[in-house]
Structures are given as structure tokens and as C-alpha cells.
Amino acid sequence: MDTGDDVGATHPPETRRHGRKWKVVVQSLEALAALIAVIGGAVWVAHELTQDSPVEKEQKLVEQLRPGQTLDRAIEIMDDKPHYTQRLASGNRIYQYNRKWERIQLLVDPDRISVLAVGIFADRTDFRPAFPLGESKQLTINRTPYSEVWEKPFRVFGYCGAHSGSYFETHSLGQRGVGTAIAVGIHYSSRGDTSMTSPCLGMNKAPDDCVPNDVKDHASGSRPHNNPQCLTSAPAGDFRKSTPIAALVVTKQGSLTEDMFQSPYVVAGGND
């Protein structure tokens, strides 16, 4: 009697062959899917490993800034509007960015067209943008010691205050590198993890009146000591060999001016 139950039924050879072929196809597709998943995972891992970290992206961004650019171009590079602005007595204007790792100052002409100087003030020691000083020499913020930028700077000036301080060395690059006139140093205002400890120790060991307080005294050259040689020799100048710079001010003009050394803390109205 036919019950409709095919248990124990014998399938034709052709049907069994189609079944085996389909099983092979399914297994092949499964293997291919697994391989694609493995390759996809490897590509994702490689992408993550080679992708710039946030601080590396910020470094590459800042490395594009140059004096002589238009203000519009600088803002385009920063991909953000300046956070603060201040009109100076000269008519020039400071545009300032307070970023996670650093503060950026753009000194702009009275017509608000051309960037006269760029100031980069690192607040964290893991921020390390690099800038060319010539054909075969470069400066890296938070890595290059003062003495490796130049053995004897043209002038130095700085002060050590209770809540803020600064120290800068100036030099002329001629027509080479990132700009014509350049200053390296540090500006400290209790923001981030930079420290004035080493420069202050050096200035405290230097002869009295060795280091002018600011760029105005630096420009006058009226100090009794042979500035900056009084700071570059031991023991006052020992810090220059091991202390990395934390700030860079650069211009295409022939000299550095007071406008280029506005305190980032003051420009921000103390909003650091």
C-alpha cells in the first residue's frame, strides 16, 4: 500500500550528483564569504594602524601655515574661524585660535588681507609640528632643543612671572626655510603641560640684566651685558642643550616686532 512516505526510497544517481554539486557550491560560497570577511577585517586593521592620530592631523594642519599667506587662506587651512581677535595700536590685528594642543596667532595687516607673522604656542608636549629652517635643517616643536636651532641666537628676552611667563630667542634666516626672521621659545600661562622651569632656572643663573623682559628692550640693545652670550655659556645656558622649544614665531619681514609677541593669554581675555 502506498502511504506517500518516501523513507527508504532510493533516489536516482542523477539526483544524488546534483545534490553533491549543490553542496560543493554552498561550501565554496561559504569559504568565499569567510575569505572576504578576513580580507575586510585585515583592510580595516591596516587602515586603523596607518591612519593619523588626532594630534598628527593637527600637526599636519599647522605645518601648512606660513607668513605671507592671505588671511582667507590661513582660515581655510585651519578649517575654523578665529576664536579671538584684538586690534593693536599699530593698526595691525591679531587673530587667535585656542586649540586642544596649541594656540595659533595670525598677525594681519590693517586691511585684514595678508598674514604678516604666524605664532604657534604649544600647550602640550605631545604636539610636535615640524618646520624647515633651510635646505637640510628643520625645527620640531617639543623635540628640537634651543642649542640645535642655533648655537648663539641673535637676541634673547623673557620673564618668569607667578602665573605666566615667556622666553624667546631670535634669529635671521635670510630667505631660507619657513620665514625670514624667526623666534623660538615658550609662552606659559598654566594651560596644558608645558613648563617654564628650565628657562627660568637658566635666567636665574644668568648675570643681572642679562635678559631683557620683552621684545621692546630686546630691540633697543641697551642692556649692559653682552646679550645673549651671557645666557649661552654655562651654567646659565645649560638648559639650552636639553630643553626643547615650545613656541615658534615667524615672519617674512626683515625683523621681529612687538606686535608679534602678544600674550595668547591676554588676547583670549584670560579665557584659557
PDB file of C-alpha atoms in Angstrom:
ATOM      1  CA  MET A   1       0.000   0.000   0.000  1.00  0.00           C
ATOM      2  CA  ASP A   2       1.327   3.431  -0.935  1.00  0.00           C
ATOM      3  CA  THR A   3       1.350   5.647   2.134  1.00  0.00           C
ATOM      4  CA  GLY A   4       3.201   8.552   0.419  1.00  0.00           C
ATOM      5  CA  ASP A   5       6.127   8.128   2.756  1.00  0.00           C
ATOM      6  CA  ASP A   6       9.432   8.038   0.817  1.00  0.00           C
ATOM      7  CA  VAL A   7      11.504   6.821   3.735  1.00  0.00           C
ATOM      8  CA  GLY A   8      13.972   4.297   2.473  1.00  0.00           C
ATOM      9  CA  ALA A   9      13.331   5.364  -1.142  1.00  0.00           C
ATOM     10  CA  THR A  10      16.280   5.199  -3.434  1.00  0.00           C
ATOM     11  CA  HIS A  11      16.983   8.399  -5.412  1.00  0.00           C
ATOM     12  CA  PRO A  12      18.265   8.138  -8.955  1.00  0.00           C
ATOM     13  CA  PRO A  13      22.050   8.608  -9.448  1.00  0.00           C
ATOM     14  CA  GLU A  14      21.476  11.885 -11.314  1.00  0.00           C
ATOM     15  CA  THR A  15      19.629  13.400  -8.354  1.00  0.00           C
ATOM     16  CA  ARG A  16      22.431  12.394  -5.983  1.00  0.00           C
ATOM     17  CA  ARG A  17      25.006  14.017  -8.304  1.00  0.00           C
ATOM     18  CA  HIS A  18      23.056  17.310  -8.355  1.00  0.00           C
ATOM     19  CA  GLY A  19      22.851  17.214  -4.581  1.00  0.00           C
ATOM     20  CA  ARG A  20      26.601  16.763  -4.238  1.00  0.00           C
ATOM     21  CA  LYS A  21      27.255  19.599  -6.726  1.00  0.00           C
ATOM     22  CA  TRP A  22      24.953  21.947  -4.831  1.00  0.00           C
ATOM     23  CA  LYS A  23      26.665  21.060  -1.563  1.00  0.00           C
ATOM     24  CA  VAL A  24      30.049  21.891  -3.131  1.00  0.00           C
ATOM     25  CA  VAL A  25      28.691  25.224  -4.392  1.00  0.00           C
ATOM     26  CA  VAL A  26      27.341  26.089  -0.949  1.00  0.00           C
ATOM     27  CA  GLN A  27      30.638  25.168   0.708  1.00  0.00           C
ATOM     28  CA  SER A  28      32.559  27.241  -1.854  1.00  0.00           C
ATOM     29  CA  LEU A  29      30.328  30.242  -1.271  1.00  0.00           C
ATOM     30  CA  GLU A  30      30.740  29.891   2.473  1.00  0.00           C
ATOM     31  CA  ALA A  31      34.520  29.707   2.094  1.00  0.00           C
ATOM     32  CA  LEU A  32      34.492  32.760  -0.181  1.00  0.00           C
ATOM     33  CA  ALA A  33      32.366  34.712   2.300  1.00  0.00           C
ATOM     34  CA  ALA A  34      34.757  33.786   5.101  1.00  0.00           C
ATOM     35  CA  LEU A  35      37.747  34.879   2.974  1.00  0.00           C
ATOM     36  CA  ILE A  36      36.072  38.196   2.155  1.00  0.00           C
ATOM     37  CA  ALA A  37      35.390  38.736   5.852  1.00  0.00           C
ATOM     38  CA  VAL A  38      39.031  38.017   6.709  1.00  0.00           C
ATOM     39  CA  ILE A  39      40.285  40.363   3.969  1.00  0.00           C
ATOM     40  CA  GLY A  40      37.825  43.044   5.042  1.00  0.00           C
ATOM     41  CA  GLY A  41      38.985  42.760   8.618  1.00  0.00           C
ATOM     42  CA  ALA A  42      42.617  42.959   7.577  1.00  0.00           C
ATOM     43  CA  VAL A  43      41.941  46.058   5.474  1.00  0.00           C
ATOM     44  CA  TRP A  44      40.141  47.711   8.407  1.00  0.00           C
ATOM     45  CA  VAL A  45      43.019  46.905  10.764  1.00  0.00           C
ATOM     46  CA  ALA A  46      45.565  48.228   8.257  1.00  0.00           C
ATOM     47  CA  HIS A  47      43.527  51.396   7.818  1.00  0.00           C
ATOM     48  CA  GLU A  48      43.309  51.948  11.557  1.00  0.00           C
ATOM     49  CA  LEU A  49      47.031  51.326  12.021  1.00  0.00           C
ATOM     50  CA  THR A  50      48.068  53.709   9.234  1.00  0.00           C
ATOM     51  CA  GLN A  51      45.514  56.438   9.921  1.00  0.00           C
ATOM     52  CA  ASP A  52      46.883  59.613  11.510  1.00  0.00           C
ATOM     53  CA  SER A  53      46.021  60.171  15.151  1.00  0.00           C
ATOM     54  CA  PRO A  54      44.155  63.402  16.048  1.00  0.00           C
ATOM     55  CA  VAL A  55      47.367  65.124  17.172  1.00  0.00           C
ATOM     56  CA  GLU A  56      49.168  64.060  13.969  1.00  0.00           C
ATOM     57  CA  LYS A  57      46.317  65.536  11.916  1.00  0.00           C
ATOM     58  CA  GLU A  58      46.614  68.773  13.875  1.00  0.00           C
ATOM     59  CA  GLN A  59      50.376  68.863  13.313  1.00  0.00           C
ATOM     60  CA  LYS A  60      49.986  68.459   9.547  1.00  0.00           C
ATOM     61  CA  LEU A  61      47.385  71.208   9.511  1.00  0.00           C
ATOM     62  CA  VAL A  62      49.562  73.702  11.418  1.00  0.00           C
ATOM     63  CA  GLU A  63      52.627  72.872   9.315  1.00  0.00           C
ATOM     64  CA  GLN A  64      50.867  74.451   6.327  1.00  0.00           C
ATOM     65  CA  LEU A  65      50.702  77.924   7.904  1.00  0.00           C
ATOM     66  CA  ARG A  66      53.145  80.497   6.527  1.00  0.00           C
ATOM     67  CA  PRO A  67      53.620  84.274   6.805  1.00  0.00           C
ATOM     68  CA  GLY A  68      52.718  85.909   3.510  1.00  0.00           C
ATOM     69  CA  GLN A  69      49.559  83.862   3.055  1.00  0.00           C
ATOM     70  CA  THR A  70      46.244  85.651   2.903  1.00  0.00           C
ATOM     71  CA  LEU A  71      44.057  85.596   5.980  1.00  0.00           C
ATOM     72  CA  ASP A  72      41.421  83.750   3.955  1.00  0.00           C
ATOM     73  CA  ARG A  73      43.923  81.033   3.086  1.00  0.00           C
ATOM     74  CA  ALA A  74      45.038  80.663   6.723  1.00  0.00           C
ATOM     75  CA  ILE A  75      41.409  80.346   7.856  1.00  0.00           C
ATOM     76  CA  GLU A  76      40.850  77.765   5.117  1.00  0.00           C
ATOM     77  CA  ILE A  77      43.809  75.747   6.398  1.00  0.00           C
ATOM     78  CA  MET A  78      42.548  75.912   9.984  1.00  0.00           C
ATOM     79  CA  ASP A  79      39.048  74.971   8.788  1.00  0.00           C
ATOM     80  CA  ASP A  80      37.619  77.167  11.521  1.00  0.00           C
ATOM     81  CA  LYS A  81      37.021  80.840  12.251  1.00  0.00           C
ATOM     82  CA  PRO A  82      39.423  82.507  14.728  1.00  0.00           C
ATOM     83  CA  HIS A  83      38.254  82.311  18.314  1.00  0.00           C
ATOM     84  CA  TYR A  84      39.590  85.717  19.402  1.00  0.00           C
ATOM     85  CA  THR A  85      40.667  88.954  17.729  1.00  0.00           C
ATOM     86  CA  GLN A  86      42.430  92.059  19.012  1.00  0.00           C
ATOM     87  CA  ARG A  87      43.240  95.328  17.259  1.00  0.00           C
ATOM     88  CA  LEU A  88      46.734  96.621  18.062  1.00  0.00           C
ATOM     89  CA  ALA A  89      47.939 100.222  18.376  1.00  0.00           C
ATOM     90  CA  SER A  90      49.812  99.841  15.075  1.00  0.00           C
ATOM     91  CA  GLY A  91      46.578  99.129  13.228  1.00  0.00           C
ATOM     92  CA  ASN A  92      47.516  95.509  12.735  1.00  0.00           C
ATOM     93  CA  ARG A  93      45.216  92.870  14.144  1.00  0.00           C
ATOM     94  CA  ILE A  94      45.793  89.575  15.966  1.00  0.00           C
ATOM     95  CA  TYR A  95      43.564  86.614  15.139  1.00  0.00           C
ATOM     96  CA  GLN A  96      43.925  83.779  17.629  1.00  0.00           C
ATOM     97  CA  TYR A  97      42.874  80.136  17.773  1.00  0.00           C
ATOM     98  CA  ASN A  98      42.796  78.278  21.083  1.00  0.00           C
ATOM     99  CA  ARG A  99      43.079  74.633  20.062  1.00  0.00           C
ATOM    100  CA  LYS A 100      43.364  71.433  22.083  1.00  0.00           C
ATOM    101  CA  TRP A 101      47.145  71.164  21.850  1.00  0.00           C
ATOM    102  CA  GLU A 102      48.209  74.702  20.975  1.00  0.00           C
ATOM    103  CA  ARG A 103      47.293  78.318  20.404  1.00  0.00           C
ATOM    104  CA  ILE A 104      47.797  79.925  17.000  1.00  0.00           C
ATOM    105  CA  GLN A 105      48.232  83.656  16.397  1.00  0.00           C
ATOM    106  CA  LEU A 106      47.973  85.275  12.974  1.00  0.00           C
ATOM    107  CA  LEU A 107      49.240  88.856  12.816  1.00  0.00           C
ATOM    108  CA  VAL A 108      47.344  90.509   9.959  1.00  0.00           C
ATOM    109  CA  ASP A 109      47.769  93.888   8.249  1.00  0.00           C
ATOM    110  CA  PRO A 110      45.242  96.731   8.824  1.00  0.00           C
ATOM    111  CA  ASP A 111      43.396  95.796   5.613  1.00  0.00           C
ATOM    112  CA  ARG A 112      42.904  92.281   7.010  1.00  0.00           C
ATOM    113  CA  ILE A 113      44.375  90.702   3.905  1.00  0.00           C
ATOM    114  CA  SER A 114      47.926  89.471   4.474  1.00  0.00           C
ATOM    115  CA  VAL A 115      49.351  87.385   7.334  1.00  0.00           C
ATOM    116  CA  LEU A 116      52.455  89.267   8.496  1.00  0.00           C
ATOM    117  CA  ALA A 117      53.535  86.686  11.092  1.00  0.00           C
ATOM    118  CA  VAL A 118      52.495  83.301  12.428  1.00  0.00           C
ATOM    119  CA  GLY A 119      52.838  82.404  16.097  1.00  0.00           C
ATOM    120  CA  ILE A 120      52.497  78.805  17.289  1.00  0.00           C
ATOM    121  CA  PHE A 121      52.419  78.292  21.056  1.00  0.00           C
ATOM    122  CA  ALA A 122      52.369  74.644  22.170  1.00  0.00           C
ATOM    123  CA  ASP A 123      50.491  73.960  25.384  1.00  0.00           C
ATOM    124  CA  ARG A 124      51.031  70.198  25.382  1.00  0.00           C
ATOM    125  CA  THR A 125      54.282  68.349  24.979  1.00  0.00           C
ATOM    126  CA  ASP A 126      52.859  65.708  22.608  1.00  0.00           C
ATOM    127  CA  PHE A 127      52.232  68.388  19.951  1.00  0.00           C
ATOM    128  CA  ARG A 128      55.220  68.239  17.566  1.00  0.00           C
ATOM    129  CA  PRO A 129      54.841  70.001  14.217  1.00  0.00           C
ATOM    130  CA  ALA A 130      57.995  70.408  12.119  1.00  0.00           C
ATOM    131  CA  PHE A 131      59.168  73.387  10.038  1.00  0.00           C
ATOM    132  CA  PRO A 132      62.092  73.818   7.613  1.00  0.00           C
ATOM    133  CA  LEU A 133      64.950  76.123   8.601  1.00  0.00           C
ATOM    134  CA  GLY A 134      66.862  75.607   5.366  1.00  0.00           C
ATOM    135  CA  GLU A 135      67.681  73.016   2.762  1.00  0.00           C
ATOM    136  CA  SER A 136      68.798  70.342   5.205  1.00  0.00           C
ATOM    137  CA  LYS A 137      67.662  71.526   8.621  1.00  0.00           C
ATOM    138  CA  GLN A 138      64.311  71.526  10.366  1.00  0.00           C
ATOM    139  CA  LEU A 139      62.857  72.560  13.697  1.00  0.00           C
ATOM    140  CA  THR A 140      60.368  70.355  15.545  1.00  0.00           C
ATOM    141  CA  ILE A 141      58.395  71.922  18.362  1.00  0.00           C
ATOM    142  CA  ASN A 142      58.683  69.942  21.619  1.00  0.00           C
ATOM    143  CA  ARG A 143      61.609  67.950  20.228  1.00  0.00           C
ATOM    144  CA  THR A 144      64.407  70.265  18.996  1.00  0.00           C
ATOM    145  CA  PRO A 145      66.494  71.821  21.819  1.00  0.00           C
ATOM    146  CA  TYR A 146      67.328  75.529  21.660  1.00  0.00           C
ATOM    147  CA  SER A 147      71.017  74.862  21.023  1.00  0.00           C
ATOM    148  CA  GLU A 148      70.227  72.772  17.927  1.00  0.00           C
ATOM    149  CA  VAL A 149      68.243  75.575  16.332  1.00  0.00           C
ATOM    150  CA  TRP A 150      71.337  77.781  16.555  1.00  0.00           C
ATOM    151  CA  GLU A 151      74.383  77.793  18.775  1.00  0.00           C
ATOM    152  CA  LYS A 152      74.181  81.515  19.528  1.00  0.00           C
ATOM    153  CA  PRO A 153      70.897  83.350  18.949  1.00  0.00           C
ATOM    154  CA  PHE A 154      70.852  86.980  17.846  1.00  0.00           C
ATOM    155  CA  ARG A 155      68.923  88.177  20.902  1.00  0.00           C
ATOM    156  CA  VAL A 156      67.048  86.690  23.877  1.00  0.00           C
ATOM    157  CA  PHE A 157      64.292  88.093  26.070  1.00  0.00           C
ATOM    158  CA  GLY A 158      61.899  86.706  28.651  1.00  0.00           C
ATOM    159  CA  TYR A 159      60.475  86.844  32.156  1.00  0.00           C
ATOM    160  CA  CYS A 160      59.280  84.460  34.850  1.00  0.00           C
ATOM    161  CA  GLY A 161      56.009  85.505  36.470  1.00  0.00           C
ATOM    162  CA  ALA A 162      53.874  83.929  39.162  1.00  0.00           C
ATOM    163  CA  HIS A 163      51.098  82.858  36.794  1.00  0.00           C
ATOM    164  CA  SER A 164      52.611  83.297  33.347  1.00  0.00           C
ATOM    165  CA  GLY A 165      55.971  83.691  31.675  1.00  0.00           C
ATOM    166  CA  SER A 166      57.826  83.610  28.400  1.00  0.00           C
ATOM    167  CA  TYR A 167      61.269  83.139  26.920  1.00  0.00           C
ATOM    168  CA  PHE A 168      62.319  83.718  23.303  1.00  0.00           C
ATOM    169  CA  GLU A 169      65.457  83.604  21.192  1.00  0.00           C
ATOM    170  CA  THR A 170      65.525  85.413  17.851  1.00  0.00           C
ATOM    171  CA  HIS A 171      67.486  84.887  14.666  1.00  0.00           C
ATOM    172  CA  SER A 172      67.517  85.761  10.980  1.00  0.00           C
ATOM    173  CA  LEU A 173      67.159  83.024   8.371  1.00  0.00           C
ATOM    174  CA  GLY A 174      67.612  85.229   5.304  1.00  0.00           C
ATOM    175  CA  GLN A 175      65.476  83.803   2.516  1.00  0.00           C
ATOM    176  CA  ARG A 176      65.642  80.196   3.695  1.00  0.00           C
ATOM    177  CA  GLY A 177      63.138  77.961   5.397  1.00  0.00           C
ATOM    178  CA  VAL A 178      59.831  78.820   6.963  1.00  0.00           C
ATOM    179  CA  GLY A 179      60.414  82.591   7.094  1.00  0.00           C
ATOM    180  CA  THR A 180      62.952  85.443   7.119  1.00  0.00           C
ATOM    181  CA  ALA A 181      63.029  86.322  10.826  1.00  0.00           C
ATOM    182  CA  ILE A 182      62.219  83.738  13.470  1.00  0.00           C
ATOM    183  CA  ALA A 183      61.873  83.375  17.240  1.00  0.00           C
ATOM    184  CA  VAL A 184      61.751  80.166  19.244  1.00  0.00           C
ATOM    185  CA  GLY A 185      60.827  79.839  22.878  1.00  0.00           C
ATOM    186  CA  ILE A 186      57.901  79.227  25.189  1.00  0.00           C
ATOM    187  CA  HIS A 187      54.863  81.115  26.405  1.00  0.00           C
ATOM    188  CA  TYR A 188      53.383  79.712  29.568  1.00  0.00           C
ATOM    189  CA  SER A 189      50.026  80.512  31.195  1.00  0.00           C
ATOM    190  CA  SER A 190      49.083  77.392  33.205  1.00  0.00           C
ATOM    191  CA  ARG A 191      47.468  75.781  30.163  1.00  0.00           C
ATOM    192  CA  GLY A 192      48.476  72.218  29.265  1.00  0.00           C
ATOM    193  CA  ASP A 193      51.672  70.566  30.453  1.00  0.00           C
ATOM    194  CA  THR A 194      54.416  72.856  29.130  1.00  0.00           C
ATOM    195  CA  SER A 195      56.726  74.290  31.762  1.00  0.00           C
ATOM    196  CA  MET A 196      58.893  77.386  32.249  1.00  0.00           C
ATOM    197  CA  THR A 197      61.072  75.574  34.803  1.00  0.00           C
ATOM    198  CA  SER A 198      64.179  75.114  32.620  1.00  0.00           C
ATOM    199  CA  PRO A 199      64.256  78.608  31.054  1.00  0.00           C
ATOM    200  CA  CYS A 200      63.605  80.199  34.440  1.00  0.00           C
ATOM    201  CA  LEU A 201      66.455  78.250  36.027  1.00  0.00           C
ATOM    202  CA  GLY A 202      68.725  79.474  33.240  1.00  0.00           C
ATOM    203  CA  MET A 203      67.640  83.100  33.561  1.00  0.00           C
ATOM    204  CA  ASN A 204      68.038  82.973  37.336  1.00  0.00           C
ATOM    205  CA  LYS A 205      71.643  81.795  36.931  1.00  0.00           C
ATOM    206  CA  ALA A 206      72.462  84.479  34.389  1.00  0.00           C
ATOM    207  CA  PRO A 207      74.057  87.810  35.380  1.00  0.00           C
ATOM    208  CA  ASP A 208      71.694  90.615  36.376  1.00  0.00           C
ATOM    209  CA  ASP A 209      70.154  92.456  33.420  1.00  0.00           C
ATOM    210  CA  CYS A 210      71.328  89.724  31.064  1.00  0.00           C
ATOM    211  CA  VAL A 211      67.885  89.003  29.655  1.00  0.00           C
ATOM    212  CA  PRO A 212      65.514  91.858  28.693  1.00  0.00           C
ATOM    213  CA  ASN A 213      61.945  91.391  29.853  1.00  0.00           C
ATOM    214  CA  ASP A 214      60.315  91.871  26.462  1.00  0.00           C
ATOM    215  CA  VAL A 215      60.861  92.495  22.777  1.00  0.00           C
ATOM    216  CA  LYS A 216      60.953  96.313  23.246  1.00  0.00           C
ATOM    217  CA  ASP A 217      64.039  96.095  25.479  1.00  0.00           C
ATOM    218  CA  HIS A 218      65.420  93.382  23.211  1.00  0.00           C
ATOM    219  CA  ALA A 219      65.166  95.703  20.214  1.00  0.00           C
ATOM    220  CA  SER A 220      66.825  98.647  21.986  1.00  0.00           C
ATOM    221  CA  GLY A 221      70.007  96.686  22.735  1.00  0.00           C
ATOM    222  CA  SER A 222      70.601  98.898  25.773  1.00  0.00           C
ATOM    223  CA  ARG A 223      71.401  96.132  28.268  1.00  0.00           C
ATOM    224  CA  PRO A 224      74.855  96.393  29.875  1.00  0.00           C
ATOM    225  CA  HIS A 225      75.764  92.751  29.351  1.00  0.00           C
ATOM    226  CA  ASN A 226      76.696  91.171  26.049  1.00  0.00           C
ATOM    227  CA  ASN A 227      73.266  89.676  25.409  1.00  0.00           C
ATOM    228  CA  PRO A 228      72.792  86.822  24.592  1.00  0.00           C
ATOM    229  CA  GLN A 229      76.321  85.462  25.243  1.00  0.00           C
ATOM    230  CA  CYS A 230      75.738  85.939  28.962  1.00  0.00           C
ATOM    231  CA  LEU A 231      72.992  83.294  28.717  1.00  0.00           C
ATOM    232  CA  THR A 232      74.510  80.828  26.283  1.00  0.00           C
ATOM    233  CA  SER A 233      77.516  79.940  28.454  1.00  0.00           C
ATOM    234  CA  ALA A 234      77.435  77.617  31.481  1.00  0.00           C
ATOM    235  CA  PRO A 235      75.856  77.419  33.955  1.00  0.00           C
ATOM    236  CA  ALA A 236      73.088  79.771  32.808  1.00  0.00           C
ATOM    237  CA  GLY A 237      72.832  78.334  29.329  1.00  0.00           C
ATOM    238  CA  ASP A 238      72.960  74.632  30.184  1.00  0.00           C
ATOM    239  CA  PHE A 239      69.188  74.335  29.749  1.00  0.00           C
ATOM    240  CA  ARG A 240      69.537  75.223  26.052  1.00  0.00           C
ATOM    241  CA  LYS A 241      71.199  71.875  25.331  1.00  0.00           C
ATOM    242  CA  SER A 242      68.435  69.671  26.708  1.00  0.00           C
ATOM    243  CA  THR A 243      65.245  71.751  26.732  1.00  0.00           C
ATOM    244  CA  PRO A 244      63.043  71.553  23.630  1.00  0.00           C
ATOM    245  CA  ILE A 245      61.420  74.694  22.323  1.00  0.00           C
ATOM    246  CA  ALA A 246      57.654  75.031  22.777  1.00  0.00           C
ATOM    247  CA  ALA A 247      56.805  78.067  20.630  1.00  0.00           C
ATOM    248  CA  LEU A 248      57.627  79.459  17.208  1.00  0.00           C
ATOM    249  CA  VAL A 249      57.057  82.962  15.818  1.00  0.00           C
ATOM    250  CA  VAL A 250      57.969  83.525  12.179  1.00  0.00           C
ATOM    251  CA  THR A 251      57.684  86.417   9.722  1.00  0.00           C
ATOM    252  CA  LYS A 252      58.779  87.286   6.198  1.00  0.00           C
ATOM    253  CA  GLN A 253      59.614  90.822   7.323  1.00  0.00           C
ATOM    254  CA  GLY A 254      63.207  91.752   7.978  1.00  0.00           C
ATOM    255  CA  SER A 255      62.770  91.984  11.741  1.00  0.00           C
ATOM    256  CA  LEU A 256      60.558  90.879  14.601  1.00  0.00           C
ATOM    257  CA  THR A 257      58.289  93.484  16.170  1.00  0.00           C
ATOM    258  CA  GLU A 258      56.361  93.915  19.397  1.00  0.00           C
ATOM    259  CA  ASP A 259      53.116  93.102  17.544  1.00  0.00           C
ATOM    260  CA  MET A 260      54.353  89.531  17.041  1.00  0.00           C
ATOM    261  CA  PHE A 261      54.677  88.793  20.755  1.00  0.00           C
ATOM    262  CA  GLN A 262      51.212  89.428  22.142  1.00  0.00           C
ATOM    263  CA  SER A 263      50.436  87.193  25.097  1.00  0.00           C
ATOM    264  CA  PRO A 264      47.972  84.474  23.973  1.00  0.00           C
ATOM    265  CA  TYR A 265      46.533  84.574  27.482  1.00  0.00           C
ATOM    266  CA  VAL A 266      45.832  88.321  27.247  1.00  0.00           C
ATOM    267  CA  VAL A 267      44.380  88.107  23.721  1.00  0.00           C
ATOM    268  CA  ALA A 268      41.974  85.435  24.973  1.00  0.00           C
ATOM    269  CA  GLY A 269      40.952  87.714  27.845  1.00  0.00           C
ATOM    270  CA  GLY A 270      42.168  85.165  30.366  1.00  0.00           C
ATOM    271  CA  ASN A 271      39.834  82.547  28.897  1.00  0.00           C
ATOM    272  CA  ASP A 272      42.429  79.793  28.672  1.00  0.00           C
TER     273      ASP A 272
END
